[in-house]
Amino acid sequence: MLAGHLDEPLLLARDAAGALRCLSNVCTHRGNILVVGACRAEQIRCGYHSRRFDLAGRMTFMPGFDEARDFPGPSDHLPRVAFADFAGHAFASLAPAAAFEAFIADVRARLAWWPFDALRHDAARDRDFEVAAHWALYVENYLEGLHIPFLHPALNQVLDMERYGYHLGRYGSLQLAQARDGDEAFEPPSGSLDHGRRVAAYYWWVFPNLMLNFYPWGLSLNHVQPLAADRTRISFRACVLDADRLGRGAGAALDQVEIEDEAAVESVQRGLRSRLYDSGRYSPSHERGVHHFHRLLCEFMAEPPSAA
Ligand code: FES
Ligand SMILES: [Fe+2]
Protein backbone atom coordinates (compact mmCIF):
# COMPACT_ATOMS: atom_id res chain seq x y z
CA MET A 1 0.00 0.00 0.00
CA LEU A 2 2.98 2.33 0.41
CA ALA A 3 3.11 3.16 -3.28
CA GLY A 4 6.48 4.57 -4.25
CA HIS A 5 8.05 3.71 -0.88
CA LEU A 6 8.40 -0.04 -1.07
CA ASP A 7 8.89 -0.69 -4.75
CA GLU A 8 9.56 -4.40 -4.46
CA PRO A 9 7.86 -6.91 -6.77
CA LEU A 10 6.31 -9.57 -4.54
CA LEU A 11 3.64 -12.21 -5.07
CA LEU A 12 1.31 -14.13 -2.80
CA ALA A 13 0.90 -17.84 -3.59
CA ARG A 14 -1.59 -20.16 -1.94
CA ASP A 15 -0.79 -23.84 -2.50
CA ALA A 16 -3.22 -26.76 -2.75
CA ALA A 17 -2.96 -27.36 1.00
CA GLY A 18 -4.02 -23.75 1.66
CA ALA A 19 -0.61 -22.45 2.81
CA LEU A 20 -0.10 -18.82 1.84
CA ARG A 21 3.42 -17.58 1.11
CA CYS A 22 4.89 -14.26 0.10
CA LEU A 23 7.62 -14.71 -2.53
CA SER A 24 9.81 -12.57 -4.72
CA ASN A 25 8.06 -11.94 -8.05
CA VAL A 26 11.37 -11.71 -9.90
CA CYS A 27 12.73 -14.69 -11.81
CA THR A 28 16.02 -15.95 -10.40
CA HIS A 29 17.42 -16.39 -13.95
CA ARG A 30 17.63 -13.01 -15.72
CA GLY A 31 15.28 -11.07 -13.46
CA ASN A 32 12.06 -11.09 -15.44
CA ILE A 33 8.85 -10.24 -13.56
CA LEU A 34 6.99 -13.52 -13.13
CA VAL A 35 3.32 -12.93 -12.39
CA VAL A 36 1.49 -9.88 -13.72
CA GLY A 37 -2.02 -10.45 -12.36
CA ALA A 38 -4.17 -12.63 -10.15
CA CYS A 39 -4.50 -16.15 -11.51
CA ARG A 40 -5.06 -19.79 -10.64
CA ALA A 41 -2.08 -22.01 -11.40
CA GLU A 42 -0.32 -25.08 -10.11
CA GLN A 43 3.11 -23.61 -10.74
CA ILE A 44 4.81 -20.35 -11.57
CA ARG A 45 6.34 -20.26 -15.03
CA CYS A 46 8.58 -17.46 -16.24
CA GLY A 47 7.49 -16.16 -19.64
CA TYR A 48 11.07 -15.33 -20.72
CA HIS A 49 12.97 -18.67 -20.77
CA SER A 50 10.38 -20.91 -19.08
CA ARG A 51 12.00 -21.44 -15.68
CA ARG A 52 9.41 -22.98 -13.39
CA PHE A 53 8.80 -22.83 -9.67
CA ASP A 54 6.35 -24.60 -7.42
CA LEU A 55 4.03 -22.55 -5.22
CA ALA A 56 6.53 -22.73 -2.35
CA GLY A 57 9.07 -20.96 -4.60
CA ARG A 58 11.32 -23.97 -5.33
CA MET A 59 12.74 -24.05 -8.85
CA THR A 60 11.50 -27.22 -10.55
CA PHE A 61 12.49 -26.91 -14.21
CA MET A 62 14.81 -24.93 -16.47
CA PRO A 63 15.69 -25.58 -20.11
CA GLY A 64 19.30 -25.27 -21.30
CA PHE A 65 20.95 -25.99 -17.96
CA ASP A 66 21.69 -29.72 -18.33
CA GLU A 67 25.43 -29.10 -18.19
CA ALA A 68 25.29 -26.62 -15.32
CA ARG A 69 27.04 -27.91 -12.21
CA ASP A 70 25.36 -27.87 -8.79
CA PHE A 71 22.10 -26.80 -10.37
CA PRO A 72 19.69 -25.81 -9.00
CA GLY A 73 21.35 -24.21 -5.98
CA PRO A 74 19.78 -22.21 -3.15
CA SER A 75 19.93 -18.96 -5.13
CA ASP A 76 17.82 -20.46 -7.94
CA HIS A 77 14.75 -20.71 -5.72
CA LEU A 78 12.55 -17.69 -5.15
CA PRO A 79 13.39 -15.74 -1.98
CA ARG A 80 10.62 -15.94 0.60
CA VAL A 81 9.53 -12.83 2.50
CA ALA A 82 8.38 -12.81 6.13
CA PHE A 83 4.61 -12.80 6.00
CA ALA A 84 1.65 -13.06 8.34
CA ASP A 85 -2.08 -13.02 8.01
CA PHE A 86 -4.06 -11.25 10.74
CA ALA A 87 -7.75 -10.28 10.88
CA GLY A 88 -8.03 -10.73 7.12
CA HIS A 89 -5.08 -8.45 6.38
CA ALA A 90 -1.67 -9.38 4.99
CA PHE A 91 1.56 -8.23 6.65
CA ALA A 92 4.95 -8.63 4.97
CA SER A 93 8.42 -7.39 5.79
CA LEU A 94 11.63 -7.44 3.73
CA ALA A 95 13.76 -6.77 6.82
CA PRO A 96 11.80 -7.67 9.95
CA ALA A 97 13.08 -6.13 13.17
CA ALA A 98 11.27 -8.91 15.01
CA ALA A 99 8.77 -11.65 14.24
CA PHE A 100 5.27 -10.41 13.43
CA GLU A 101 4.01 -12.08 16.60
CA ALA A 102 6.12 -9.70 18.69
CA PHE A 103 4.02 -6.84 17.28
CA ILE A 104 0.65 -8.50 17.67
CA ALA A 105 0.97 -10.87 20.64
CA ASP A 106 -0.50 -8.36 23.13
CA VAL A 107 -3.59 -7.92 20.95
CA ARG A 108 -4.10 -11.65 20.61
CA ALA A 109 -3.60 -12.25 24.35
CA ARG A 110 -5.95 -9.54 25.55
CA LEU A 111 -8.61 -10.25 22.92
CA ALA A 112 -8.33 -14.04 22.92
CA TRP A 113 -12.12 -14.13 23.28
CA TRP A 114 -12.78 -11.89 20.26
CA PRO A 115 -14.18 -13.81 17.26
CA PHE A 116 -11.60 -12.65 14.68
CA ASP A 117 -12.69 -15.28 12.16
CA ALA A 118 -16.22 -13.86 12.07
CA LEU A 119 -15.09 -10.39 10.87
CA ARG A 120 -16.37 -9.41 7.43
CA HIS A 121 -14.83 -6.57 5.46
CA ASP A 122 -17.53 -4.07 4.46
CA ALA A 123 -16.05 -2.10 1.56
CA ALA A 124 -18.99 0.34 1.58
CA ARG A 125 -17.69 1.66 4.91
CA ASP A 126 -14.10 2.14 3.77
CA ARG A 127 -12.74 5.69 3.78
CA ASP A 128 -9.50 7.32 2.66
CA PHE A 129 -8.51 10.66 4.14
CA GLU A 130 -5.63 12.96 3.22
CA VAL A 131 -4.08 15.21 5.83
CA ALA A 132 -1.66 18.09 5.21
CA ALA A 133 0.72 16.91 7.93
CA HIS A 134 3.61 14.56 8.64
CA TRP A 135 2.48 10.99 9.36
CA ALA A 136 4.09 10.97 12.82
CA LEU A 137 1.95 13.93 13.89
CA TYR A 138 -1.15 11.97 12.99
CA VAL A 139 0.10 9.05 15.09
CA GLU A 140 1.01 11.32 18.02
CA ASN A 141 -2.50 12.69 18.10
CA TYR A 142 -3.94 9.19 18.07
CA LEU A 143 -1.87 8.11 21.04
CA GLU A 144 -3.34 10.37 23.69
CA GLY A 145 -6.83 10.90 25.06
CA LEU A 146 -5.95 14.20 26.70
CA HIS A 147 -7.56 16.11 23.82
CA ILE A 148 -10.83 14.14 23.77
CA PRO A 149 -12.83 16.51 26.03
CA PHE A 150 -11.64 19.55 24.05
CA LEU A 151 -11.65 18.30 20.46
CA HIS A 152 -14.34 15.62 20.39
CA PRO A 153 -17.42 16.79 22.33
CA ALA A 154 -19.66 13.99 20.99
CA LEU A 155 -17.14 11.23 21.73
CA ASN A 156 -16.54 12.73 25.16
CA GLN A 157 -20.24 12.22 25.92
CA VAL A 158 -19.92 8.42 25.72
CA LEU A 159 -16.48 7.84 27.29
CA ASP A 160 -15.62 7.79 30.97
CA MET A 161 -12.40 9.81 30.86
CA GLU A 162 -11.78 9.21 34.57
CA ARG A 163 -11.12 5.57 33.77
CA TYR A 164 -9.33 6.00 30.44
CA GLY A 165 -6.26 3.72 30.56
CA TYR A 166 -2.91 3.40 28.76
CA HIS A 167 -1.05 0.10 28.42
CA LEU A 168 2.34 0.15 26.74
CA GLY A 169 3.87 -2.85 24.98
CA ARG A 170 7.19 -3.39 23.22
CA TYR A 171 6.00 -2.43 19.71
CA GLY A 172 2.64 -0.86 20.38
CA SER A 173 0.23 0.43 22.94
CA LEU A 174 -3.39 0.18 23.94
CA GLN A 175 -5.78 2.88 25.02
CA LEU A 176 -8.60 1.27 26.91
CA ALA A 177 -11.69 3.45 26.79
CA GLN A 178 -14.48 2.61 29.16
CA ALA A 179 -18.07 3.62 28.52
CA ARG A 180 -20.18 5.90 30.65
CA ASP A 181 -22.99 4.10 32.43
CA GLY A 182 -25.67 3.02 30.01
CA ASP A 183 -23.59 3.63 26.89
CA GLU A 184 -22.63 1.07 24.26
CA ALA A 185 -19.90 -1.30 25.52
CA PHE A 186 -18.28 -4.70 25.28
CA GLU A 187 -18.77 -7.02 28.17
CA PRO A 188 -15.60 -9.14 28.08
CA PRO A 189 -16.30 -12.71 29.24
CA SER A 190 -15.22 -14.12 32.59
CA GLY A 191 -11.62 -15.26 32.54
CA SER A 192 -10.60 -12.40 30.23
CA LEU A 193 -8.39 -9.60 31.53
CA ASP A 194 -11.11 -6.98 31.16
CA HIS A 195 -13.98 -8.96 32.62
CA GLY A 196 -16.12 -6.63 34.71
CA ARG A 197 -15.17 -3.55 32.70
CA ARG A 198 -17.60 -1.89 30.31
CA VAL A 199 -15.20 -1.29 27.41
CA ALA A 200 -16.35 1.25 24.82
CA ALA A 201 -13.30 0.77 22.61
CA TYR A 202 -9.89 -0.84 22.45
CA TYR A 203 -7.70 1.66 20.61
CA TRP A 204 -4.67 -0.38 19.67
CA TRP A 205 -1.70 1.09 17.89
CA VAL A 206 0.98 -1.11 16.34
CA PHE A 207 4.33 0.55 15.57
CA PRO A 208 4.79 2.40 13.37
CA ASN A 209 1.64 3.13 11.40
CA LEU A 210 -1.26 0.79 12.14
CA MET A 211 -4.29 1.34 14.34
CA LEU A 212 -6.72 -1.39 15.29
CA ASN A 213 -9.87 0.08 16.78
CA PHE A 214 -12.14 -2.56 18.27
CA TYR A 215 -15.75 -1.56 18.89
CA PRO A 216 -18.75 -3.70 19.79
CA TRP A 217 -19.77 -3.56 16.09
CA GLY A 218 -16.37 -4.77 14.82
CA LEU A 219 -12.90 -3.56 13.83
CA SER A 220 -11.94 -0.27 12.19
CA LEU A 221 -8.42 -0.69 10.90
CA ASN A 222 -6.54 2.54 10.14
CA HIS A 223 -3.44 2.46 7.99
CA VAL A 224 -1.30 5.61 8.05
CA GLN A 225 0.69 6.14 4.85
CA PRO A 226 3.30 8.87 4.41
CA LEU A 227 2.98 10.59 1.02
CA ALA A 228 5.39 13.48 1.63
CA ALA A 229 6.94 15.30 4.60
CA ASP A 230 3.71 17.23 5.00
CA ARG A 231 1.13 14.90 3.48
CA THR A 232 -0.36 11.67 4.79
CA ARG A 233 -3.10 9.33 3.66
CA ILE A 234 -5.10 7.42 6.24
CA SER A 235 -7.11 4.45 5.04
CA PHE A 236 -9.99 3.25 7.21
CA ARG A 237 -11.02 -0.35 6.59
CA ALA A 238 -14.17 -1.56 8.32
CA CYS A 239 -14.60 -5.20 9.32
CA VAL A 240 -18.04 -5.80 10.76
CA LEU A 241 -18.97 -8.35 13.37
CA ASP A 242 -22.44 -7.21 14.44
CA ALA A 243 -24.15 -4.75 12.09
CA ASP A 244 -26.92 -4.10 14.63
CA ARG A 245 -24.40 -2.30 16.84
CA LEU A 246 -23.09 0.07 14.15
CA GLY A 247 -23.77 3.72 14.81
CA ARG A 248 -23.68 3.49 18.60
CA GLY A 249 -21.19 4.55 21.25
CA ALA A 250 -17.51 5.31 20.61
CA GLY A 251 -17.61 3.48 17.28
CA ALA A 252 -20.24 5.81 15.81
CA ALA A 253 -19.47 9.04 13.91
CA LEU A 254 -15.89 8.01 13.12
CA ASP A 255 -15.80 10.45 10.19
CA GLN A 256 -16.65 13.36 12.49
CA VAL A 257 -13.90 12.41 14.98
CA GLU A 258 -11.47 12.09 12.07
CA ILE A 259 -12.27 15.59 10.80
CA GLU A 260 -11.78 17.01 14.30
CA ASP A 261 -8.42 15.24 14.64
CA GLU A 262 -7.24 16.29 11.18
CA ALA A 263 -7.84 19.98 11.92
CA ALA A 264 -5.63 19.75 15.04
CA VAL A 265 -2.90 17.75 13.31
CA GLU A 266 -2.73 20.21 10.39
CA SER A 267 -2.55 23.09 12.84
CA VAL A 268 0.37 21.39 14.64
CA GLN A 269 2.11 20.88 11.30
CA ARG A 270 2.02 24.67 10.81
CA GLY A 271 2.98 25.34 14.43
CA LEU A 272 6.10 23.20 14.26
CA ARG A 273 7.62 25.64 11.73
CA SER A 274 7.87 28.22 14.50
CA ARG A 275 11.37 29.32 15.48
CA LEU A 276 10.09 29.77 19.01
CA TYR A 277 8.91 26.20 19.51
CA ASP A 278 11.21 23.23 19.98
CA SER A 279 9.33 20.48 21.78
CA GLY A 280 6.87 20.24 24.64
CA ARG A 281 6.83 18.10 27.77
CA TYR A 282 4.59 15.06 28.14
CA SER A 283 1.57 14.68 30.39
CA PRO A 284 2.46 11.91 32.88
CA SER A 285 -1.14 10.76 33.04
CA HIS A 286 -2.09 10.97 29.36
CA GLU A 287 0.97 11.13 27.12
CA ARG A 288 2.98 8.06 28.05
CA GLY A 289 1.91 6.56 24.72
CA VAL A 290 3.24 9.57 22.81
CA HIS A 291 6.53 9.36 24.70
CA HIS A 292 6.74 5.63 23.99
CA PHE A 293 6.20 6.33 20.27
CA HIS A 294 8.95 8.95 20.23
CA ARG A 295 11.32 6.52 21.95
CA LEU A 296 10.57 3.86 19.34
CA LEU A 297 11.19 6.37 16.54
CA CYS A 298 14.58 7.24 18.09
CA GLU A 299 15.43 3.56 18.50
CA PHE A 300 14.69 2.71 14.88
CA MET A 301 16.24 5.86 13.41
CA ALA A 302 19.44 5.51 15.42
CA GLU A 303 20.01 1.95 14.40
CA PRO A 304 17.98 0.62 11.50
CA PRO A 305 16.95 -2.96 12.34
CA SER A 306 18.84 -5.69 10.59
CA ALA A 307 17.09 -8.49 8.73
CA ALA A 308 16.09 -11.38 10.98
S1 FES B 1 14.36 -14.68 -16.82
FE1 FES B 1 13.04 -16.20 -16.16
S2 FES B 1 13.65 -17.96 -17.23
FE2 FES B 1 14.98 -16.44 -17.89
FE1 LIG C 1 -8.72 12.45 18.55
Coordinates of C-alpha atoms and ligand atoms in Angstrom, one line a residue:
M1 CA 0.0 0.0 0.0
L2 CA 3.0 2.3 0.4
A3 CA 3.1 3.2 -3.3
G4 CA 6.5 4.6 -4.3
H5 CA 8.0 3.7 -0.9
L6 CA 8.4 0.0 -1.1
D7 CA 8.9 -0.7 -4.7
E8 CA 9.6 -4.4 -4.5
P9 CA 7.9 -6.9 -6.8
L10 CA 6.3 -9.6 -4.5
L11 CA 3.6 -12.2 -5.1
L12 CA 1.3 -14.1 -2.8
A13 CA 0.9 -17.8 -3.6
R14 CA -1.6 -20.2 -1.9
D15 CA -0.8 -23.8 -2.5
A16 CA -3.2 -26.8 -2.7
A17 CA -3.0 -27.4 1.0
G18 CA -4.0 -23.8 1.7
A19 CA -0.6 -22.5 2.8
L20 CA -0.1 -18.8 1.8
R21 CA 3.4 -17.6 1.1
C22 CA 4.9 -14.3 0.1
L23 CA 7.6 -14.7 -2.5
S24 CA 9.8 -12.6 -4.7
N25 CA 8.1 -11.9 -8.1
V26 CA 11.4 -11.7 -9.9
C27 CA 12.7 -14.7 -11.8
T28 CA 16.0 -15.9 -10.4
H29 CA 17.4 -16.4 -13.9
R30 CA 17.6 -13.0 -15.7
G31 CA 15.3 -11.1 -13.5
N32 CA 12.1 -11.1 -15.4
I33 CA 8.8 -10.2 -13.6
L34 CA 7.0 -13.5 -13.1
V35 CA 3.3 -12.9 -12.4
V36 CA 1.5 -9.9 -13.7
G37 CA -2.0 -10.5 -12.4
A38 CA -4.2 -12.6 -10.2
C39 CA -4.5 -16.2 -11.5
R40 CA -5.1 -19.8 -10.6
A41 CA -2.1 -22.0 -11.4
E42 CA -0.3 -25.1 -10.1
Q43 CA 3.1 -23.6 -10.7
I44 CA 4.8 -20.3 -11.6
R45 CA 6.3 -20.3 -15.0
C46 CA 8.6 -17.5 -16.2
G47 CA 7.5 -16.2 -19.6
Y48 CA 11.1 -15.3 -20.7
H49 CA 13.0 -18.7 -20.8
S50 CA 10.4 -20.9 -19.1
R51 CA 12.0 -21.4 -15.7
R52 CA 9.4 -23.0 -13.4
F53 CA 8.8 -22.8 -9.7
D54 CA 6.4 -24.6 -7.4
L55 CA 4.0 -22.6 -5.2
A56 CA 6.5 -22.7 -2.4
G57 CA 9.1 -21.0 -4.6
R58 CA 11.3 -24.0 -5.3
M59 CA 12.7 -24.0 -8.9
T60 CA 11.5 -27.2 -10.5
F61 CA 12.5 -26.9 -14.2
M62 CA 14.8 -24.9 -16.5
P63 CA 15.7 -25.6 -20.1
G64 CA 19.3 -25.3 -21.3
F65 CA 20.9 -26.0 -18.0
D66 CA 21.7 -29.7 -18.3
E67 CA 25.4 -29.1 -18.2
A68 CA 25.3 -26.6 -15.3
R69 CA 27.0 -27.9 -12.2
D70 CA 25.4 -27.9 -8.8
F71 CA 22.1 -26.8 -10.4
P72 CA 19.7 -25.8 -9.0
G73 CA 21.3 -24.2 -6.0
P74 CA 19.8 -22.2 -3.2
S75 CA 19.9 -19.0 -5.1
D76 CA 17.8 -20.5 -7.9
H77 CA 14.8 -20.7 -5.7
L78 CA 12.5 -17.7 -5.2
P79 CA 13.4 -15.7 -2.0
R80 CA 10.6 -15.9 0.6
V81 CA 9.5 -12.8 2.5
A82 CA 8.4 -12.8 6.1
F83 CA 4.6 -12.8 6.0
A84 CA 1.7 -13.1 8.3
D85 CA -2.1 -13.0 8.0
F86 CA -4.1 -11.2 10.7
A87 CA -7.8 -10.3 10.9
G88 CA -8.0 -10.7 7.1
H89 CA -5.1 -8.5 6.4
A90 CA -1.7 -9.4 5.0
F91 CA 1.6 -8.2 6.6
A92 CA 4.9 -8.6 5.0
S93 CA 8.4 -7.4 5.8
L94 CA 11.6 -7.4 3.7
A95 CA 13.8 -6.8 6.8
P96 CA 11.8 -7.7 9.9
A97 CA 13.1 -6.1 13.2
A98 CA 11.3 -8.9 15.0
A99 CA 8.8 -11.6 14.2
F100 CA 5.3 -10.4 13.4
E101 CA 4.0 -12.1 16.6
A102 CA 6.1 -9.7 18.7
F103 CA 4.0 -6.8 17.3
I104 CA 0.6 -8.5 17.7
A105 CA 1.0 -10.9 20.6
D106 CA -0.5 -8.4 23.1
V107 CA -3.6 -7.9 20.9
R108 CA -4.1 -11.7 20.6
A109 CA -3.6 -12.3 24.3
R110 CA -5.9 -9.5 25.5
L111 CA -8.6 -10.3 22.9
A112 CA -8.3 -14.0 22.9
W113 CA -12.1 -14.1 23.3
W114 CA -12.8 -11.9 20.3
P115 CA -14.2 -13.8 17.3
F116 CA -11.6 -12.7 14.7
D117 CA -12.7 -15.3 12.2
A118 CA -16.2 -13.9 12.1
L119 CA -15.1 -10.4 10.9
R120 CA -16.4 -9.4 7.4
H121 CA -14.8 -6.6 5.5
D122 CA -17.5 -4.1 4.5
A123 CA -16.1 -2.1 1.6
A124 CA -19.0 0.3 1.6
R125 CA -17.7 1.7 4.9
D126 CA -14.1 2.1 3.8
R127 CA -12.7 5.7 3.8
D128 CA -9.5 7.3 2.7
F129 CA -8.5 10.7 4.1
E130 CA -5.6 13.0 3.2
V131 CA -4.1 15.2 5.8
A132 CA -1.7 18.1 5.2
A133 CA 0.7 16.9 7.9
H134 CA 3.6 14.6 8.6
W135 CA 2.5 11.0 9.4
A136 CA 4.1 11.0 12.8
L137 CA 2.0 13.9 13.9
Y138 CA -1.1 12.0 13.0
V139 CA 0.1 9.0 15.1
E140 CA 1.0 11.3 18.0
N141 CA -2.5 12.7 18.1
Y142 CA -3.9 9.2 18.1
L143 CA -1.9 8.1 21.0
E144 CA -3.3 10.4 23.7
G145 CA -6.8 10.9 25.1
L146 CA -6.0 14.2 26.7
H147 CA -7.6 16.1 23.8
I148 CA -10.8 14.1 23.8
P149 CA -12.8 16.5 26.0
F150 CA -11.6 19.5 24.0
L151 CA -11.6 18.3 20.5
H152 CA -14.3 15.6 20.4
P153 CA -17.4 16.8 22.3
A154 CA -19.7 14.0 21.0
L155 CA -17.1 11.2 21.7
N156 CA -16.5 12.7 25.2
Q157 CA -20.2 12.2 25.9
V158 CA -19.9 8.4 25.7
L159 CA -16.5 7.8 27.3
D160 CA -15.6 7.8 31.0
M161 CA -12.4 9.8 30.9
E162 CA -11.8 9.2 34.6
R163 CA -11.1 5.6 33.8
Y164 CA -9.3 6.0 30.4
G165 CA -6.3 3.7 30.6
Y166 CA -2.9 3.4 28.8
H167 CA -1.1 0.1 28.4
L168 CA 2.3 0.2 26.7
G169 CA 3.9 -2.9 25.0
R170 CA 7.2 -3.4 23.2
Y171 CA 6.0 -2.4 19.7
G172 CA 2.6 -0.9 20.4
S173 CA 0.2 0.4 22.9
L174 CA -3.4 0.2 23.9
Q175 CA -5.8 2.9 25.0
L176 CA -8.6 1.3 26.9
A177 CA -11.7 3.5 26.8
Q178 CA -14.5 2.6 29.2
A179 CA -18.1 3.6 28.5
R180 CA -20.2 5.9 30.7
D181 CA -23.0 4.1 32.4
G182 CA -25.7 3.0 30.0
D183 CA -23.6 3.6 26.9
E184 CA -22.6 1.1 24.3
A185 CA -19.9 -1.3 25.5
F186 CA -18.3 -4.7 25.3
E187 CA -18.8 -7.0 28.2
P188 CA -15.6 -9.1 28.1
P189 CA -16.3 -12.7 29.2
S190 CA -15.2 -14.1 32.6
G191 CA -11.6 -15.3 32.5
S192 CA -10.6 -12.4 30.2
L193 CA -8.4 -9.6 31.5
D194 CA -11.1 -7.0 31.2
H195 CA -14.0 -9.0 32.6
G196 CA -16.1 -6.6 34.7
R197 CA -15.2 -3.5 32.7
R198 CA -17.6 -1.9 30.3
V199 CA -15.2 -1.3 27.4
A200 CA -16.3 1.2 24.8
A201 CA -13.3 0.8 22.6
Y202 CA -9.9 -0.8 22.4
Y203 CA -7.7 1.7 20.6
W204 CA -4.7 -0.4 19.7
W205 CA -1.7 1.1 17.9
V206 CA 1.0 -1.1 16.3
F207 CA 4.3 0.5 15.6
P208 CA 4.8 2.4 13.4
N209 CA 1.6 3.1 11.4
L210 CA -1.3 0.8 12.1
M211 CA -4.3 1.3 14.3
L212 CA -6.7 -1.4 15.3
N213 CA -9.9 0.1 16.8
F214 CA -12.1 -2.6 18.3
Y215 CA -15.7 -1.6 18.9
P216 CA -18.7 -3.7 19.8
W217 CA -19.8 -3.6 16.1
G218 CA -16.4 -4.8 14.8
L219 CA -12.9 -3.6 13.8
S220 CA -11.9 -0.3 12.2
L221 CA -8.4 -0.7 10.9
N222 CA -6.5 2.5 10.1
H223 CA -3.4 2.5 8.0
V224 CA -1.3 5.6 8.0
Q225 CA 0.7 6.1 4.9
P226 CA 3.3 8.9 4.4
L227 CA 3.0 10.6 1.0
A228 CA 5.4 13.5 1.6
A229 CA 6.9 15.3 4.6
D230 CA 3.7 17.2 5.0
R231 CA 1.1 14.9 3.5
T232 CA -0.4 11.7 4.8
R233 CA -3.1 9.3 3.7
I234 CA -5.1 7.4 6.2
S235 CA -7.1 4.4 5.0
F236 CA -10.0 3.3 7.2
R237 CA -11.0 -0.4 6.6
A238 CA -14.2 -1.6 8.3
C239 CA -14.6 -5.2 9.3
V240 CA -18.0 -5.8 10.8
L241 CA -19.0 -8.4 13.4
D242 CA -22.4 -7.2 14.4
A243 CA -24.1 -4.7 12.1
D244 CA -26.9 -4.1 14.6
R245 CA -24.4 -2.3 16.8
L246 CA -23.1 0.1 14.1
G247 CA -23.8 3.7 14.8
R248 CA -23.7 3.5 18.6
G249 CA -21.2 4.6 21.2
A250 CA -17.5 5.3 20.6
G251 CA -17.6 3.5 17.3
A252 CA -20.2 5.8 15.8
A253 CA -19.5 9.0 13.9
L254 CA -15.9 8.0 13.1
D255 CA -15.8 10.4 10.2
Q256 CA -16.6 13.4 12.5
V257 CA -13.9 12.4 15.0
E258 CA -11.5 12.1 12.1
I259 CA -12.3 15.6 10.8
E260 CA -11.8 17.0 14.3
D261 CA -8.4 15.2 14.6
E262 CA -7.2 16.3 11.2
A263 CA -7.8 20.0 11.9
A264 CA -5.6 19.7 15.0
V265 CA -2.9 17.8 13.3
E266 CA -2.7 20.2 10.4
S267 CA -2.5 23.1 12.8
V268 CA 0.4 21.4 14.6
Q269 CA 2.1 20.9 11.3
R270 CA 2.0 24.7 10.8
G271 CA 3.0 25.3 14.4
L272 CA 6.1 23.2 14.3
R273 CA 7.6 25.6 11.7
S274 CA 7.9 28.2 14.5
R275 CA 11.4 29.3 15.5
L276 CA 10.1 29.8 19.0
Y277 CA 8.9 26.2 19.5
D278 CA 11.2 23.2 20.0
S279 CA 9.3 20.5 21.8
G280 CA 6.9 20.2 24.6
R281 CA 6.8 18.1 27.8
Y282 CA 4.6 15.1 28.1
S283 CA 1.6 14.7 30.4
P284 CA 2.5 11.9 32.9
S285 CA -1.1 10.8 33.0
H286 CA -2.1 11.0 29.4
E287 CA 1.0 11.1 27.1
R288 CA 3.0 8.1 28.1
G289 CA 1.9 6.6 24.7
V290 CA 3.2 9.6 22.8
H291 CA 6.5 9.4 24.7
H292 CA 6.7 5.6 24.0
F293 CA 6.2 6.3 20.3
H294 CA 8.9 9.0 20.2
R295 CA 11.3 6.5 21.9
L296 CA 10.6 3.9 19.3
L297 CA 11.2 6.4 16.5
C298 CA 14.6 7.2 18.1
E299 CA 15.4 3.6 18.5
F300 CA 14.7 2.7 14.9
M301 CA 16.2 5.9 13.4
A302 CA 19.4 5.5 15.4
E303 CA 20.0 2.0 14.4
P304 CA 18.0 0.6 11.5
P305 CA 16.9 -3.0 12.3
S306 CA 18.8 -5.7 10.6
A307 CA 17.1 -8.5 8.7
A308 CA 16.1 -11.4 11.0
Ligands
FES1 S1 14.4 -14.7 -16.8 FE1 13.0 -16.2 -16.2 S2 13.6 -18.0 -17.2 FE2 15.0 -16.4 -17.9
FE2 FE -8.7 12.5 18.6

